[in-house]
Tab-separated table of N, CA and C in Angstrom:
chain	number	residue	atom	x	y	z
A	1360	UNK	N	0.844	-1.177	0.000
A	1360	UNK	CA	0.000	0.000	0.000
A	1360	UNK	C	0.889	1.240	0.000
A	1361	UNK	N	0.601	2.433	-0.979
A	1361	UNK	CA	0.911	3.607	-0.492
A	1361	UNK	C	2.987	3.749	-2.030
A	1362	UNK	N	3.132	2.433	-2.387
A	1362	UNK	CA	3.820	2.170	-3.061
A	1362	UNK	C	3.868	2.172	-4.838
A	1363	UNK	N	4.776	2.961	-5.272
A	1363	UNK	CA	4.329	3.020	-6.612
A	1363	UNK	C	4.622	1.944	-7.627
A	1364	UNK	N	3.433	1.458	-8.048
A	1364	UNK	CA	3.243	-0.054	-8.773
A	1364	UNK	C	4.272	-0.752	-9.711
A	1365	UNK	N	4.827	0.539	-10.193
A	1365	UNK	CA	5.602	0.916	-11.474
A	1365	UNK	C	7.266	0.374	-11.133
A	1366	UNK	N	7.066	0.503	-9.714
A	1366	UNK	CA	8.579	-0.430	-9.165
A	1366	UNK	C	8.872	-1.318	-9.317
A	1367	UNK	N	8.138	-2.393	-10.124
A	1367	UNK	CA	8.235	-3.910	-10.347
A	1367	UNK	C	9.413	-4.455	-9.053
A	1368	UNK	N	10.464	-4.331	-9.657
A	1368	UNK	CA	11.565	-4.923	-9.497
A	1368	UNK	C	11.581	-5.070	-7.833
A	1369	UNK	N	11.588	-3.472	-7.348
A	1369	UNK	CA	11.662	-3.310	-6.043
A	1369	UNK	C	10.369	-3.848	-5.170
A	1370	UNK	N	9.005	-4.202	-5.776
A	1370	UNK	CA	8.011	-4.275	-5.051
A	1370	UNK	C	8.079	-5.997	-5.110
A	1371	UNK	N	9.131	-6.439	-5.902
A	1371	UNK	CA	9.031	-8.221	-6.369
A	1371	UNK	C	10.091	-8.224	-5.139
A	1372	UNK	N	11.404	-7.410	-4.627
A	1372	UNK	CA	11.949	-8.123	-3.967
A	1372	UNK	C	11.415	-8.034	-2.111
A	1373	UNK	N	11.297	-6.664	-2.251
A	1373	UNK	CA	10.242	-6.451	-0.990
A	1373	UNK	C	9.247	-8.058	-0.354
A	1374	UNK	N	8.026	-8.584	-1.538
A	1374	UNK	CA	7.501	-9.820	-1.414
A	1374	UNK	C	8.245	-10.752	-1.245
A	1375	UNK	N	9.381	-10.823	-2.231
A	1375	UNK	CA	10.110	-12.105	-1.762
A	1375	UNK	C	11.039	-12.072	-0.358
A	1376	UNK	N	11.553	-11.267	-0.191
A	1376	UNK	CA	12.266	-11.000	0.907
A	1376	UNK	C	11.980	-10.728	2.446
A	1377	UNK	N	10.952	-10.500	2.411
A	1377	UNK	CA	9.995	-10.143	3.629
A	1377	UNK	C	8.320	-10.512	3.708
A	1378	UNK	N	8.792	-11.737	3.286
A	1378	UNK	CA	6.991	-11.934	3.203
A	1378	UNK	C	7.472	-13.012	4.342
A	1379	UNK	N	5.694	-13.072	5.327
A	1379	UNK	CA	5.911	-13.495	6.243
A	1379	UNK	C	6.268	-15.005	6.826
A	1380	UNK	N	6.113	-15.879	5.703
A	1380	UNK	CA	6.530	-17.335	5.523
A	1380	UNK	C	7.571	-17.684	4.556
A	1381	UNK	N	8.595	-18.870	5.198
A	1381	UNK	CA	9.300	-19.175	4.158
A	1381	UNK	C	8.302	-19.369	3.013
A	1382	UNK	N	9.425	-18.697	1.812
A	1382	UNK	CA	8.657	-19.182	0.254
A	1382	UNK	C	8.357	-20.338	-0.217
A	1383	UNK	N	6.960	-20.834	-0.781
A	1383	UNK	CA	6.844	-21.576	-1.180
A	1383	UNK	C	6.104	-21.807	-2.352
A	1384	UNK	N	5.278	-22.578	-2.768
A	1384	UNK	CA	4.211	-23.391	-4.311
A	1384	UNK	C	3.548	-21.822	-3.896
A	1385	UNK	N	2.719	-21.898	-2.488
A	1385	UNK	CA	1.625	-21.046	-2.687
A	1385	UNK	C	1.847	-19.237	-2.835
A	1386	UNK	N	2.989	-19.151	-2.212
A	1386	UNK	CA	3.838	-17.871	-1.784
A	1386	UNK	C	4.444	-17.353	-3.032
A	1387	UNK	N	5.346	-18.087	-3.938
A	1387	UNK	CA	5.557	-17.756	-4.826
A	1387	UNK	C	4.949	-18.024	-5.810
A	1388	UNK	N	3.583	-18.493	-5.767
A	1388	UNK	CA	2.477	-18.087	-6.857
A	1388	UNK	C	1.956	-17.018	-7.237
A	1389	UNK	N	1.567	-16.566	-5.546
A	1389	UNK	CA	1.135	-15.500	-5.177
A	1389	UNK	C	1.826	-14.308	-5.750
A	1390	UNK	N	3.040	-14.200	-5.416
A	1390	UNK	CA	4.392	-13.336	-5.748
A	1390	UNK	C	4.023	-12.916	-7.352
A	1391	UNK	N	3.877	-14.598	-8.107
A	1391	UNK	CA	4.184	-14.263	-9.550
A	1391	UNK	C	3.263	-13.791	-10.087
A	1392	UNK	N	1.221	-14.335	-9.492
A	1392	UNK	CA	0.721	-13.141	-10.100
A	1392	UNK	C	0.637	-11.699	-9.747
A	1393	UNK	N	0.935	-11.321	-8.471
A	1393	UNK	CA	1.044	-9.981	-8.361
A	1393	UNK	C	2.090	-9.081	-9.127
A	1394	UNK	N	3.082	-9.768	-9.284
A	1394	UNK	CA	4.029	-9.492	-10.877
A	1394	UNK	C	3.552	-9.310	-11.766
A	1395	UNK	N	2.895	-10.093	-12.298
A	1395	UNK	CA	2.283	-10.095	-13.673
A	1395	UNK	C	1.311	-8.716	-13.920
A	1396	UNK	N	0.132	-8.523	-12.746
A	1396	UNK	CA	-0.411	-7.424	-12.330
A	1396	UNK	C	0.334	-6.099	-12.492
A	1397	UNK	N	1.657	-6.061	-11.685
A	1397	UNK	CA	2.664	-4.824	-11.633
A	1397	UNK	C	3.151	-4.352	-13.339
A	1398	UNK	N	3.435	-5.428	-13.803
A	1398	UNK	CA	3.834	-5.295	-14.988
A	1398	UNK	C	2.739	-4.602	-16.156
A	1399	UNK	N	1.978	-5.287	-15.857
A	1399	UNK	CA	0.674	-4.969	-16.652
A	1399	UNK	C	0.454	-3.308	-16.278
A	1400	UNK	N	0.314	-3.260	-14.478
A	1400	UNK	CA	0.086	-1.486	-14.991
A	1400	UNK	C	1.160	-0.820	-15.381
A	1401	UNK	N	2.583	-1.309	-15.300
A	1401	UNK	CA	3.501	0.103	-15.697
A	1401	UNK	C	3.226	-0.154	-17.367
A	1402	UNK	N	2.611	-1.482	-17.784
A	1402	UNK	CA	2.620	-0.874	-19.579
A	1402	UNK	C	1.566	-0.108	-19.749
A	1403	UNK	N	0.467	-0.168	-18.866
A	1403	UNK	CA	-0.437	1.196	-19.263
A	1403	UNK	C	-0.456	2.323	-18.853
A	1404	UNK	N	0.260	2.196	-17.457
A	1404	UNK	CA	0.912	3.852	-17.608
A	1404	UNK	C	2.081	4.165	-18.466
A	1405	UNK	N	2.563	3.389	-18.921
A	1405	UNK	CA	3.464	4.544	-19.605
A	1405	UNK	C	2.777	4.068	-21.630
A	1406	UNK	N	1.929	3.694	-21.810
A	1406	UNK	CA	1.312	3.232	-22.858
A	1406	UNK	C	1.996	2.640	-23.870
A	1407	UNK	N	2.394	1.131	-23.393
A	1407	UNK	CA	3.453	0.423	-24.269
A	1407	UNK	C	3.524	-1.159	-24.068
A	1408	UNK	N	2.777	-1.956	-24.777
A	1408	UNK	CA	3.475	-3.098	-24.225
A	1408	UNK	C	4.432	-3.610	-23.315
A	1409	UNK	N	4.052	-4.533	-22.263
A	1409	UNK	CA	4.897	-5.098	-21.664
A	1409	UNK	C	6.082	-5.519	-22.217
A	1410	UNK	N	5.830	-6.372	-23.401
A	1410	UNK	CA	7.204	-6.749	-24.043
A	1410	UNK	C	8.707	-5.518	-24.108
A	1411	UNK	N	7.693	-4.336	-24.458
A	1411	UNK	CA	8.459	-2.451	-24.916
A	1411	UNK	C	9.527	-2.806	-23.574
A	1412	UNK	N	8.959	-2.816	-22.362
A	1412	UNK	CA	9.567	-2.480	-20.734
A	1412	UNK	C	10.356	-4.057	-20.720
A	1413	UNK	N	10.381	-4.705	-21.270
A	1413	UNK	CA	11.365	-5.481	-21.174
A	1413	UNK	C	12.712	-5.590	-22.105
A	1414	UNK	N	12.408	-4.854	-22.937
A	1414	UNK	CA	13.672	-5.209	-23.917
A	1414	UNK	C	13.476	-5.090	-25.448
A	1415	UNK	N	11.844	-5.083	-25.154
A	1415	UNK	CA	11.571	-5.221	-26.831
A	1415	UNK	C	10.920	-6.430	-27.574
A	1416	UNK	N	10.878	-6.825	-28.382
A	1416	UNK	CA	10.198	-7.601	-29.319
A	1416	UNK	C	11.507	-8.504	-29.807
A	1417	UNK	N	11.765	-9.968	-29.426
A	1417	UNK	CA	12.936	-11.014	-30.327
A	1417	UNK	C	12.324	-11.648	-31.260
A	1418	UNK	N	10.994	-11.606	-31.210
A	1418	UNK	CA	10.880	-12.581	-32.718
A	1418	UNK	C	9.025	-12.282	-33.075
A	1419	UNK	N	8.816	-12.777	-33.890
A	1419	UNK	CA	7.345	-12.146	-34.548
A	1419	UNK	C	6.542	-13.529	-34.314
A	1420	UNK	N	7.125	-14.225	-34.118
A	1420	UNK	CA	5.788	-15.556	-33.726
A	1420	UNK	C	6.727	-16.732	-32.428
A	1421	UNK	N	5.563	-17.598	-31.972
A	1421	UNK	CA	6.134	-17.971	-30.972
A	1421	UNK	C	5.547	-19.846	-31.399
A	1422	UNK	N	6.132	-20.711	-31.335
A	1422	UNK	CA	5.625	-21.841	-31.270
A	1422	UNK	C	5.278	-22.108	-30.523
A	1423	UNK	N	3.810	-23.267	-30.144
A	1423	UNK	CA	3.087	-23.167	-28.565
A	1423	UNK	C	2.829	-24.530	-29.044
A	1424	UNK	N	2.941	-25.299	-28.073
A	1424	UNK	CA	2.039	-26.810	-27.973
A	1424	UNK	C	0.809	-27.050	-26.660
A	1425	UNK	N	0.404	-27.866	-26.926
A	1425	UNK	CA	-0.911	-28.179	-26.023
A	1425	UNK	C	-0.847	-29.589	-25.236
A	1426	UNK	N	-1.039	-29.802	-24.518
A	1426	UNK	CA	-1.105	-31.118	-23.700
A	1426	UNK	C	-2.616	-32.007	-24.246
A	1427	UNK	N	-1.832	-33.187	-24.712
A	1427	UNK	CA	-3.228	-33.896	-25.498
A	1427	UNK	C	-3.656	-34.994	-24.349
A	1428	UNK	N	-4.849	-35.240	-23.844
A	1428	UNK	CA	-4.930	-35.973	-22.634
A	1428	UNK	C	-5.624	-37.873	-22.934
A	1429	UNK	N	-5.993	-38.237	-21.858
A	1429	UNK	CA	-6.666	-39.588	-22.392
A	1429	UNK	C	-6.315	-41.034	-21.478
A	1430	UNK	N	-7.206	-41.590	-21.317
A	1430	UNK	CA	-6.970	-42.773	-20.074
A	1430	UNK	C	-6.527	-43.922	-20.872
A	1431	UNK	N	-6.551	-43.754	-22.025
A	1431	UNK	CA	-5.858	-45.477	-22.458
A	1431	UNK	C	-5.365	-44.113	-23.982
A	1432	UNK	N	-4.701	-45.246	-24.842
A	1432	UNK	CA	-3.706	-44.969	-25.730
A	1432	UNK	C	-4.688	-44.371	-26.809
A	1433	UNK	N	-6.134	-44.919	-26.916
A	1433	UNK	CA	-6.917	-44.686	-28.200
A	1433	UNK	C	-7.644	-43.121	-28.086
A	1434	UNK	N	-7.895	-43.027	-26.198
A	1434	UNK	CA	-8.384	-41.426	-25.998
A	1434	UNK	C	-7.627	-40.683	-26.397
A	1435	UNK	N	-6.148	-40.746	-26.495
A	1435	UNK	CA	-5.166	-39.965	-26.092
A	1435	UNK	C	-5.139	-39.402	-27.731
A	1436	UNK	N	-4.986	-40.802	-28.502
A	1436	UNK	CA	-4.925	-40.285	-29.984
A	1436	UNK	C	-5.984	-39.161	-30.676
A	1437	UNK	N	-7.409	-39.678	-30.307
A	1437	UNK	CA	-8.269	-39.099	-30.374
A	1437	UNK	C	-8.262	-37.493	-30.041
A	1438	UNK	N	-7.538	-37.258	-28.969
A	1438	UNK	CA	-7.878	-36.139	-27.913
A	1438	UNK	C	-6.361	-34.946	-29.010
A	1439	UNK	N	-5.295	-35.645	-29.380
A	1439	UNK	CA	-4.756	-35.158	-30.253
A	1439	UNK	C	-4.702	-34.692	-31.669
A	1440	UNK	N	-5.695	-35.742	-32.136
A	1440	UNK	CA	-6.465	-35.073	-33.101
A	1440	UNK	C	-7.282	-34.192	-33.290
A	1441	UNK	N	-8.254	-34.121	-31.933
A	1441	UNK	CA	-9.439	-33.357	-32.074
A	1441	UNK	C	-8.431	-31.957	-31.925
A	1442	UNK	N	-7.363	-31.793	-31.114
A	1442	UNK	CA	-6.360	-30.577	-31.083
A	1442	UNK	C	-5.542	-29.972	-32.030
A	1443	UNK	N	-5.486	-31.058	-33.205
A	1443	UNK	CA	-4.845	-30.225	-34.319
A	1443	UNK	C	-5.886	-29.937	-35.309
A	1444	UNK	N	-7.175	-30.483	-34.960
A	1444	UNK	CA	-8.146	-30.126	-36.168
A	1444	UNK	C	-8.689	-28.880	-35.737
A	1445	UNK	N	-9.078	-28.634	-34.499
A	1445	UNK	CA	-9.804	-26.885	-33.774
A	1445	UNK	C	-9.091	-26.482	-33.857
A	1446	UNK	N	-7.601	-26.431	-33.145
A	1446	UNK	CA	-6.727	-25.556	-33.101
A	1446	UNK	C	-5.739	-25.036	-34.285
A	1447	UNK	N	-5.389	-26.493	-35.218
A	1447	UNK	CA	-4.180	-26.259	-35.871
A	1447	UNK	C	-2.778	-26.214	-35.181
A	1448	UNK	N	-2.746	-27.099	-34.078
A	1448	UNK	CA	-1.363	-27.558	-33.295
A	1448	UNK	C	-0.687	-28.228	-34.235
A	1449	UNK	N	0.546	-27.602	-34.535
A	1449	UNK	CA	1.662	-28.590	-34.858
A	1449	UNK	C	3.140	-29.237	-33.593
A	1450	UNK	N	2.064	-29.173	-32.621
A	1450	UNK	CA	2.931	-29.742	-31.759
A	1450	UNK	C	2.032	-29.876	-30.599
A	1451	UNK	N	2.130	-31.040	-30.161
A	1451	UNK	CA	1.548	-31.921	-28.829
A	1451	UNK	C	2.425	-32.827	-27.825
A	1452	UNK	N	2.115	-32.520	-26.559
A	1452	UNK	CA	2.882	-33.247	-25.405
A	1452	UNK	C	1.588	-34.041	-24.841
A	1453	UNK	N	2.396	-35.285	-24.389
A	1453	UNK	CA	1.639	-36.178	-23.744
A	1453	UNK	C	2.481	-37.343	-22.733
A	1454	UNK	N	1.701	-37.820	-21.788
A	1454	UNK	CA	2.660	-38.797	-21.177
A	1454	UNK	C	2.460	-40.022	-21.794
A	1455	UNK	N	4.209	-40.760	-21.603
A	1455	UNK	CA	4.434	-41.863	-22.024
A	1455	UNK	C	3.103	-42.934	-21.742
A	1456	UNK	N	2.549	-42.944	-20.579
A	1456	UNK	CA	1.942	-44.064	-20.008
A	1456	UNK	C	0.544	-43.500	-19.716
A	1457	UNK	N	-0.477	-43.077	-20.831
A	1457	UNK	CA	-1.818	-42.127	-20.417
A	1457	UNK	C	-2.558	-42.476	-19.236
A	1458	UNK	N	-3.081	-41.567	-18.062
A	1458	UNK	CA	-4.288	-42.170	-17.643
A	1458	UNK	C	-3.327	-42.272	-15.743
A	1459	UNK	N	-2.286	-42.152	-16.194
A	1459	UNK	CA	-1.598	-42.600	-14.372
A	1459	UNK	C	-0.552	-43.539	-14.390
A	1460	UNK	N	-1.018	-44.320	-15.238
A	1460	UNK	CA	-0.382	-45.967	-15.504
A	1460	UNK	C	1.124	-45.030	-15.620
A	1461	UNK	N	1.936	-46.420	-15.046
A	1461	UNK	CA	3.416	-46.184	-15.204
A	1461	UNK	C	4.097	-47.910	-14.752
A	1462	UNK	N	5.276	-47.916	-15.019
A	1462	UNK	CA	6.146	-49.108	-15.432
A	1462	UNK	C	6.545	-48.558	-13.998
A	1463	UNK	N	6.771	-48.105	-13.542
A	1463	UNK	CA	7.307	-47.368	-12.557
A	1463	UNK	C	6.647	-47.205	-10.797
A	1464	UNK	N	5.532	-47.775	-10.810
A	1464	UNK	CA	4.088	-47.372	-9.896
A	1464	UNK	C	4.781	-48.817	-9.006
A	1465	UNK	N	4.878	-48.627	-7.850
A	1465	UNK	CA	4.662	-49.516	-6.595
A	1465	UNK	C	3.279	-49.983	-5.808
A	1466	UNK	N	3.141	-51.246	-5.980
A	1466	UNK	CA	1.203	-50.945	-5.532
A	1466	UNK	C	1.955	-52.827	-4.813
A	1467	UNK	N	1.337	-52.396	-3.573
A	1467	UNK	CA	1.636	-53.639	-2.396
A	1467	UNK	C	0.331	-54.127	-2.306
């Protein structure tokens, strides 16, 4: 409170440094969206993309993939298809073993 928003830097170490619990999942969640927030208003006060206040623009497109999901091998295919046909994904992540299953699982 009472702090100008536009400090990013200084208002990120303030949180991290003096917040009242060691940091953690929930703490530095917290942290990162109130970042995201800070950032967001200094690009509209000073009327410029976030990217502008960082450095600028490195490239004009970004490749993105999607997580294709599914409890046995045939959902999974399915669920990857239905993602490149709405979306137009040329790239999908998925786990080796859909659904939980693993080579790896201990069950007594």
């Amino acid at each position: 409170m009472g702090k100008d928003p536009r400090n990013v830097e200084y208002l990120w170490a303030t949180m991290y440094n003096f917040t009242r619990f060691p940091g953690g999942l929930v703490v530095n969640a917290a942290i990162s969206g109130i970042e995201h927030a800070l950032w967001d208003i200094a690009g509209k006060a000073a009327n410029l993309p976030v990217y502008m206040l960082l450095g600028g623009k490195c490239r004009d497109k970004i490749r993105v993939y999607q997580s294709a999901g599914g409890k046995t091998p045939e959902q999974l295919a399915e669920s990857a298809r239905r993602l490149i046909a709405k979306y137009g994904y040329t790239a999908l992540k998925a786990a080796p073993y859909p659904g939980g299953r693993s080579p790896c699982r201990i069950t007594r």
